[in-house]
Structures are given as C-alpha cells and as structure tokens.
Amino acid sequence: MNHPSALTAFHQITAYAKYKKIVLFLDYDGTLSPIVDNPDHAFMSSAMRAAVKEVAKYFPTAIISGRSRSKVFDSLNDMTKDIVGAIVENNKFCVSVHYRNVDEKV
C-alpha cells in the first residue's frame, strides 16, 4: 500500500498553509526511522534528518516517541554532549532540546 508523502508535496503544503499557524508532530519509530526488531537500533537516515531540519525552518516541529521520557532524555543528553551551547531539559511531560546558544555553523 502506498501513502502520499508530505515531502513530495511540500510546496503545495506551504502554499496552503500561508497565513495559518502550522505545527508538525512527527512520530519517531516507523515514521522518521524504520521499524527494526530492536528499538535501540532505530535511527533516522541522513536524508530524513536533513528533511526534518528543513521542515523545522518553516514550522514549529516536535518529534513524538513512545519511549520513556527518561530514556529520551538520556539519549538526547548523550547525542548533544559535545555541542557547545545545547541544553537538554527534562520537563514534566516532555524533553526539550534548546539550541539557541549553539553556533549556527555547527
């Protein structure tokens, strides 16, 4: 079964969204990353990472996960530990990554 891709219709979506407030909520497992036998081995491809980064330039974007908040927090802390200025915040209902103090060239 084929499903339409928002990436192939991106310009149509942005035209339709003109003057509207759009927020994207993207599921991690099985959407941004392929479904694999071991969830710890589910990673986004470089192409998908670039697509999410591009979309986030236009719309507030959140990545949703069914994993525990503590596991997401630990993973994000590990992934951003070498990025100067990045802050990972463990909130009551979500984990946030603050990047406003990160050099744009990173």
mmCIF file with all atom_site columns, N, CA and C in Angstrom, residues 37-76:
data_model
loop_
_atom_site.group_PDB
_atom_site.id
_atom_site.type_symbol
_atom_site.label_atom_id
_atom_site.label_alt_id
_atom_site.label_comp_id
_atom_site.label_asym_id
_atom_site.label_entity_id
_atom_site.label_seq_id
_atom_site.pdbx_PDB_ins_code
_atom_site.Cartn_x
_atom_site.Cartn_y
_atom_site.Cartn_z
_atom_site.occupancy
_atom_site.B_iso_or_equiv
_atom_site.pdbx_formal_charge
_atom_site.auth_seq_id
_atom_site.auth_comp_id
_atom_site.auth_asym_id
_atom_site.auth_atom_id
_atom_site.pdbx_PDB_model_num
ATOM 1   N N  . ASP A 1 37 ? 13.747 -4.653 14.684 1.00 0.00 ? 37 ASP A N  1
ATOM 2   C CA . ASP A 1 37 ? 13.454 -5.597 15.764 1.00 0.00 ? 37 ASP A CA 1
ATOM 3   C C  . ASP A 1 37 ? 13.800 -5.032 17.135 1.00 0.00 ? 37 ASP A C  1
ATOM 4   N N  . ASN A 1 38 ? 14.931 -4.339 17.228 1.00 0.00 ? 38 ASN A N  1
ATOM 5   C CA . ASN A 1 38 ? 15.377 -3.765 18.497 1.00 0.00 ? 38 ASN A CA 1
ATOM 6   C C  . ASN A 1 38 ? 15.224 -2.243 18.423 1.00 0.00 ? 38 ASN A C  1
ATOM 7   N N  . PRO A 1 39 ? 14.320 -1.655 19.206 1.00 0.00 ? 39 PRO A N  1
ATOM 8   C CA . PRO A 1 39 ? 14.108 -0.199 19.145 1.00 0.00 ? 39 PRO A CA 1
ATOM 9   C C  . PRO A 1 39 ? 15.379 0.621  19.382 1.00 0.00 ? 39 PRO A C  1
ATOM 10  N N  . ASP A 1 40 ? 16.346 0.058  20.108 1.00 0.00 ? 40 ASP A N  1
ATOM 11  C CA . ASP A 1 40 ? 17.600 0.782  20.339 1.00 0.00 ? 40 ASP A CA 1
ATOM 12  C C  . ASP A 1 40 ? 18.422 0.925  19.056 1.00 0.00 ? 40 ASP A C  1
ATOM 13  N N  . HIS A 1 41 ? 18.039 0.203  18.013 1.00 0.00 ? 41 HIS A N  1
ATOM 14  C CA . HIS A 1 41 ? 18.745 0.284  16.735 1.00 0.00 ? 41 HIS A CA 1
ATOM 15  C C  . HIS A 1 41 ? 17.966 1.091  15.694 1.00 0.00 ? 41 HIS A C  1
ATOM 16  N N  . ALA A 1 42 ? 16.959 1.817  16.135 1.00 0.00 ? 42 ALA A N  1
ATOM 17  C CA . ALA A 1 42 ? 16.158 2.651  15.221 1.00 0.00 ? 42 ALA A CA 1
ATOM 18  C C  . ALA A 1 42 ? 16.798 4.035  15.130 1.00 0.00 ? 42 ALA A C  1
ATOM 19  N N  . PHE A 1 43 ? 17.327 4.344  13.956 1.00 0.00 ? 43 PHE A N  1
ATOM 20  C CA . PHE A 1 43 ? 17.980 5.633  13.748 1.00 0.00 ? 43 PHE A CA 1
ATOM 21  C C  . PHE A 1 43 ? 17.450 6.274  12.475 1.00 0.00 ? 43 PHE A C  1
ATOM 22  N N  . MET A 1 44 ? 17.385 7.605  12.481 1.00 0.00 ? 44 MET A N  1
ATOM 23  C CA . MET A 1 44 ? 16.993 8.339  11.284 1.00 0.00 ? 44 MET A CA 1
ATOM 24  C C  . MET A 1 44 ? 18.138 8.298  10.281 1.00 0.00 ? 44 MET A C  1
ATOM 25  N N  . SER A 1 45 ? 17.799 8.195  9.012  1.00 0.00 ? 45 SER A N  1
ATOM 26  C CA . SER A 1 45 ? 18.811 8.282  7.961  1.00 0.00 ? 45 SER A CA 1
ATOM 27  C C  . SER A 1 45 ? 19.275 9.738  7.849  1.00 0.00 ? 45 SER A C  1
ATOM 28  N N  . SER A 1 46 ? 20.402 9.934  7.205  1.00 0.00 ? 46 SER A N  1
ATOM 29  C CA . SER A 1 46 ? 20.898 11.297 6.985  1.00 0.00 ? 46 SER A CA 1
ATOM 30  C C  . SER A 1 46 ? 19.903 12.108 6.161  1.00 0.00 ? 46 SER A C  1
ATOM 31  N N  . ALA A 1 47 ? 19.279 11.459 5.179  1.00 0.00 ? 47 ALA A N  1
ATOM 32  C CA . ALA A 1 47 ? 18.297 12.154 4.337  1.00 0.00 ? 47 ALA A CA 1
ATOM 33  C C  . ALA A 1 47 ? 17.079 12.583 5.157  1.00 0.00 ? 47 ALA A C  1
ATOM 34  N N  . MET A 1 48 ? 16.607 11.707 6.049  1.00 0.00 ? 48 MET A N  1
ATOM 35  C CA . MET A 1 48 ? 15.451 12.050 6.877  1.00 0.00 ? 48 MET A CA 1
ATOM 36  C C  . MET A 1 48 ? 15.813 13.158 7.862  1.00 0.00 ? 48 MET A C  1
ATOM 37  N N  . ARG A 1 49 ? 17.001 13.070 8.437  1.00 0.00 ? 49 ARG A N  1
ATOM 38  C CA . ARG A 1 49 ? 17.456 14.113 9.366  1.00 0.00 ? 49 ARG A CA 1
ATOM 39  C C  . ARG A 1 49 ? 17.486 15.464 8.649  1.00 0.00 ? 49 ARG A C  1
ATOM 40  N N  . ALA A 1 50 ? 17.997 15.487 7.420  1.00 0.00 ? 50 ALA A N  1
ATOM 41  C CA . ALA A 1 50 ? 18.046 16.730 6.641  1.00 0.00 ? 50 ALA A CA 1
ATOM 42  C C  . ALA A 1 50 ? 16.638 17.231 6.330  1.00 0.00 ? 50 ALA A C  1
ATOM 43  N N  . ALA A 1 51 ? 15.717 16.317 6.027  1.00 0.00 ? 51 ALA A N  1
ATOM 44  C CA . ALA A 1 51 ? 14.332 16.706 5.727  1.00 0.00 ? 51 ALA A CA 1
ATOM 45  C C  . ALA A 1 51 ? 13.664 17.326 6.952  1.00 0.00 ? 51 ALA A C  1
ATOM 46  N N  . VAL A 1 52 ? 13.862 16.724 8.117  1.00 0.00 ? 52 VAL A N  1
ATOM 47  C CA . VAL A 1 52 ? 13.278 17.265 9.353  1.00 0.00 ? 52 VAL A CA 1
ATOM 48  C C  . VAL A 1 52 ? 13.875 18.640 9.649  1.00 0.00 ? 52 VAL A C  1
ATOM 49  N N  . LYS A 1 53 ? 15.177 18.762 9.464  1.00 0.00 ? 53 LYS A N  1
ATOM 50  C CA . LYS A 1 53 ? 15.845 20.046 9.700  1.00 0.00 ? 53 LYS A CA 1
ATOM 51  C C  . LYS A 1 53 ? 15.283 21.123 8.766  1.00 0.00 ? 53 LYS A C  1
ATOM 52  N N  . GLU A 1 54 ? 15.041 20.767 7.510  1.00 0.00 ? 54 GLU A N  1
ATOM 53  C CA . GLU A 1 54 ? 14.493 21.721 6.540  1.00 0.00 ? 54 GLU A CA 1
ATOM 54  C C  . GLU A 1 54 ? 13.062 22.122 6.908  1.00 0.00 ? 54 GLU A C  1
ATOM 55  N N  . VAL A 1 55 ? 12.227 21.164 7.245  1.00 0.00 ? 55 VAL A N  1
ATOM 56  C CA . VAL A 1 55 ? 10.837 21.441 7.617  1.00 0.00 ? 55 VAL A CA 1
ATOM 57  C C  . VAL A 1 55 ? 10.784 22.322 8.865  1.00 0.00 ? 55 VAL A C  1
ATOM 58  N N  . ALA A 1 56 ? 11.693 22.078 9.809  1.00 0.00 ? 56 ALA A N  1
ATOM 59  C CA . ALA A 1 56 ? 11.710 22.842 11.062 1.00 0.00 ? 56 ALA A CA 1
ATOM 60  C C  . ALA A 1 56 ? 12.067 24.311 10.840 1.00 0.00 ? 56 ALA A C  1
ATOM 61  N N  . LYS A 1 57 ? 12.626 24.633 9.685  1.00 0.00 ? 57 LYS A N  1
ATOM 62  C CA . LYS A 1 57 ? 12.894 26.041 9.362  1.00 0.00 ? 57 LYS A CA 1
ATOM 63  C C  . LYS A 1 57 ? 11.588 26.803 9.133  1.00 0.00 ? 57 LYS A C  1
ATOM 64  N N  . TYR A 1 58 ? 10.550 26.078 8.714  1.00 0.00 ? 58 TYR A N  1
ATOM 65  C CA . TYR A 1 58 ? 9.283  26.704 8.341  1.00 0.00 ? 58 TYR A CA 1
ATOM 66  C C  . TYR A 1 58 ? 8.180  26.556 9.387  1.00 0.00 ? 58 TYR A C  1
ATOM 67  N N  . PHE A 1 59 ? 8.223  25.455 10.137 1.00 0.00 ? 59 PHE A N  1
ATOM 68  C CA . PHE A 1 59 ? 7.149  25.162 11.085 1.00 0.00 ? 59 PHE A CA 1
ATOM 69  C C  . PHE A 1 59 ? 7.725  24.710 12.420 1.00 0.00 ? 59 PHE A C  1
ATOM 70  N N  . PRO A 1 60 ? 7.107  25.113 13.542 1.00 0.00 ? 60 PRO A N  1
ATOM 71  C CA . PRO A 1 60 ? 7.493  24.506 14.819 1.00 0.00 ? 60 PRO A CA 1
ATOM 72  C C  . PRO A 1 60 ? 7.317  22.989 14.689 1.00 0.00 ? 60 PRO A C  1
ATOM 73  N N  . THR A 1 61 ? 8.316  22.236 15.113 1.00 0.00 ? 61 THR A N  1
ATOM 74  C CA . THR A 1 61 ? 8.329  20.793 14.881 1.00 0.00 ? 61 THR A CA 1
ATOM 75  C C  . THR A 1 61 ? 8.646  20.048 16.165 1.00 0.00 ? 61 THR A C  1
ATOM 76  N N  . ALA A 1 62 ? 7.856  19.024 16.449 1.00 0.00 ? 62 ALA A N  1
ATOM 77  C CA . ALA A 1 62 ? 8.090  18.171 17.623 1.00 0.00 ? 62 ALA A CA 1
ATOM 78  C C  . ALA A 1 62 ? 8.219  16.731 17.152 1.00 0.00 ? 62 ALA A C  1
ATOM 79  N N  . ILE A 1 63 ? 9.118  15.996 17.786 1.00 0.00 ? 63 ILE A N  1
ATOM 80  C CA . ILE A 1 63 ? 9.268  14.572 17.494 1.00 0.00 ? 63 ILE A CA 1
ATOM 81  C C  . ILE A 1 63 ? 8.673  13.804 18.661 1.00 0.00 ? 63 ILE A C  1
ATOM 82  N N  . ILE A 1 64 ? 7.724  12.934 18.340 1.00 0.00 ? 64 ILE A N  1
ATOM 83  C CA . ILE A 1 64 ? 6.991  12.162 19.339 1.00 0.00 ? 64 ILE A CA 1
ATOM 84  C C  . ILE A 1 64 ? 7.606  10.772 19.438 1.00 0.00 ? 64 ILE A C  1
ATOM 85  N N  . SER A 1 65 ? 7.713  10.275 20.662 1.00 0.00 ? 65 SER A N  1
ATOM 86  C CA . SER A 1 65 ? 8.251  8.930  20.872 1.00 0.00 ? 65 SER A CA 1
ATOM 87  C C  . SER A 1 65 ? 7.416  8.200  21.908 1.00 0.00 ? 65 SER A C  1
ATOM 88  N N  . GLY A 1 66 ? 7.282  6.910  21.718 1.00 0.00 ? 66 GLY A N  1
ATOM 89  C CA . GLY A 1 66 ? 6.606  6.082  22.713 1.00 0.00 ? 66 GLY A CA 1
ATOM 90  C C  . GLY A 1 66 ? 7.556  5.592  23.790 1.00 0.00 ? 66 GLY A C  1
ATOM 91  N N  . ARG A 1 67 ? 8.806  5.991  23.698 1.00 0.00 ? 67 ARG A N  1
ATOM 92  C CA . ARG A 1 67 ? 9.795  5.577  24.697 1.00 0.00 ? 67 ARG A CA 1
ATOM 93  C C  . ARG A 1 67 ? 9.614  6.385  25.975 1.00 0.00 ? 67 ARG A C  1
ATOM 94  N N  . SER A 1 68 ? 10.177 5.895  27.045 1.00 0.00 ? 68 SER A N  1
ATOM 95  C CA . SER A 1 68 ? 10.050 6.610  28.319 1.00 0.00 ? 68 SER A CA 1
ATOM 96  C C  . SER A 1 68 ? 10.773 7.950  28.229 1.00 0.00 ? 68 SER A C  1
ATOM 97  N N  . ARG A 1 69 ? 10.271 8.926  28.962 1.00 0.00 ? 69 ARG A N  1
ATOM 98  C CA . ARG A 1 69 ? 10.874 10.254 28.968 1.00 0.00 ? 69 ARG A CA 1
ATOM 99  C C  . ARG A 1 69 ? 12.325 10.184 29.426 1.00 0.00 ? 69 ARG A C  1
ATOM 100 N N  . SER A 1 70 ? 12.616 9.344  30.433 1.00 0.00 ? 70 SER A N  1
ATOM 101 C CA . SER A 1 70 ? 13.990 9.244  30.937 1.00 0.00 ? 70 SER A CA 1
ATOM 102 C C  . SER A 1 70 ? 14.931 8.670  29.871 1.00 0.00 ? 70 SER A C  1
ATOM 103 N N  . LYS A 1 71 ? 14.445 7.723  29.075 1.00 0.00 ? 71 LYS A N  1
ATOM 104 C CA . LYS A 1 71 ? 15.274 7.147  28.009 1.00 0.00 ? 71 LYS A CA 1
ATOM 105 C C  . LYS A 1 71 ? 15.548 8.192  26.922 1.00 0.00 ? 71 LYS A C  1
ATOM 106 N N  . VAL A 1 72 ? 14.531 8.967  26.565 1.00 0.00 ? 72 VAL A N  1
ATOM 107 C CA . VAL A 1 72 ? 14.709 10.029 25.571 1.00 0.00 ? 72 VAL A CA 1
ATOM 108 C C  . VAL A 1 72 ? 15.678 11.078 26.110 1.00 0.00 ? 72 VAL A C  1
ATOM 109 N N  . PHE A 1 73 ? 15.510 11.463 27.369 1.00 0.00 ? 73 PHE A N  1
ATOM 110 C CA . PHE A 1 73 ? 16.392 12.454 27.989 1.00 0.00 ? 73 PHE A CA 1
ATOM 111 C C  . PHE A 1 73 ? 17.839 11.971 27.957 1.00 0.00 ? 73 PHE A C  1
ATOM 112 N N  . ASP A 1 74 ? 18.076 10.732 28.373 1.00 0.00 ? 74 ASP A N  1
ATOM 113 C CA . ASP A 1 74 ? 19.436 10.184 28.384 1.00 0.00 ? 74 ASP A CA 1
ATOM 114 C C  . ASP A 1 74 ? 20.024 10.138 26.978 1.00 0.00 ? 74 ASP A C  1
ATOM 115 N N  . SER A 1 75 ? 19.229 9.714  26.004 1.00 0.00 ? 75 SER A N  1
ATOM 116 C CA . SER A 1 75 ? 19.705 9.633  24.615 1.00 0.00 ? 75 SER A CA 1
ATOM 117 C C  . SER A 1 75 ? 20.061 11.014 24.071 1.00 0.00 ? 75 SER A C  1
ATOM 118 N N  . LEU A 1 76 ? 19.192 11.996 24.315 1.00 0.00 ? 76 LEU A N  1
ATOM 119 C CA . LEU A 1 76 ? 19.453 13.348 23.819 1.00 0.00 ? 76 LEU A CA 1
ATOM 120 C C  . LEU A 1 76 ? 20.644 13.981 24.524 1.00 0.00 ? 76 LEU A C  1
#
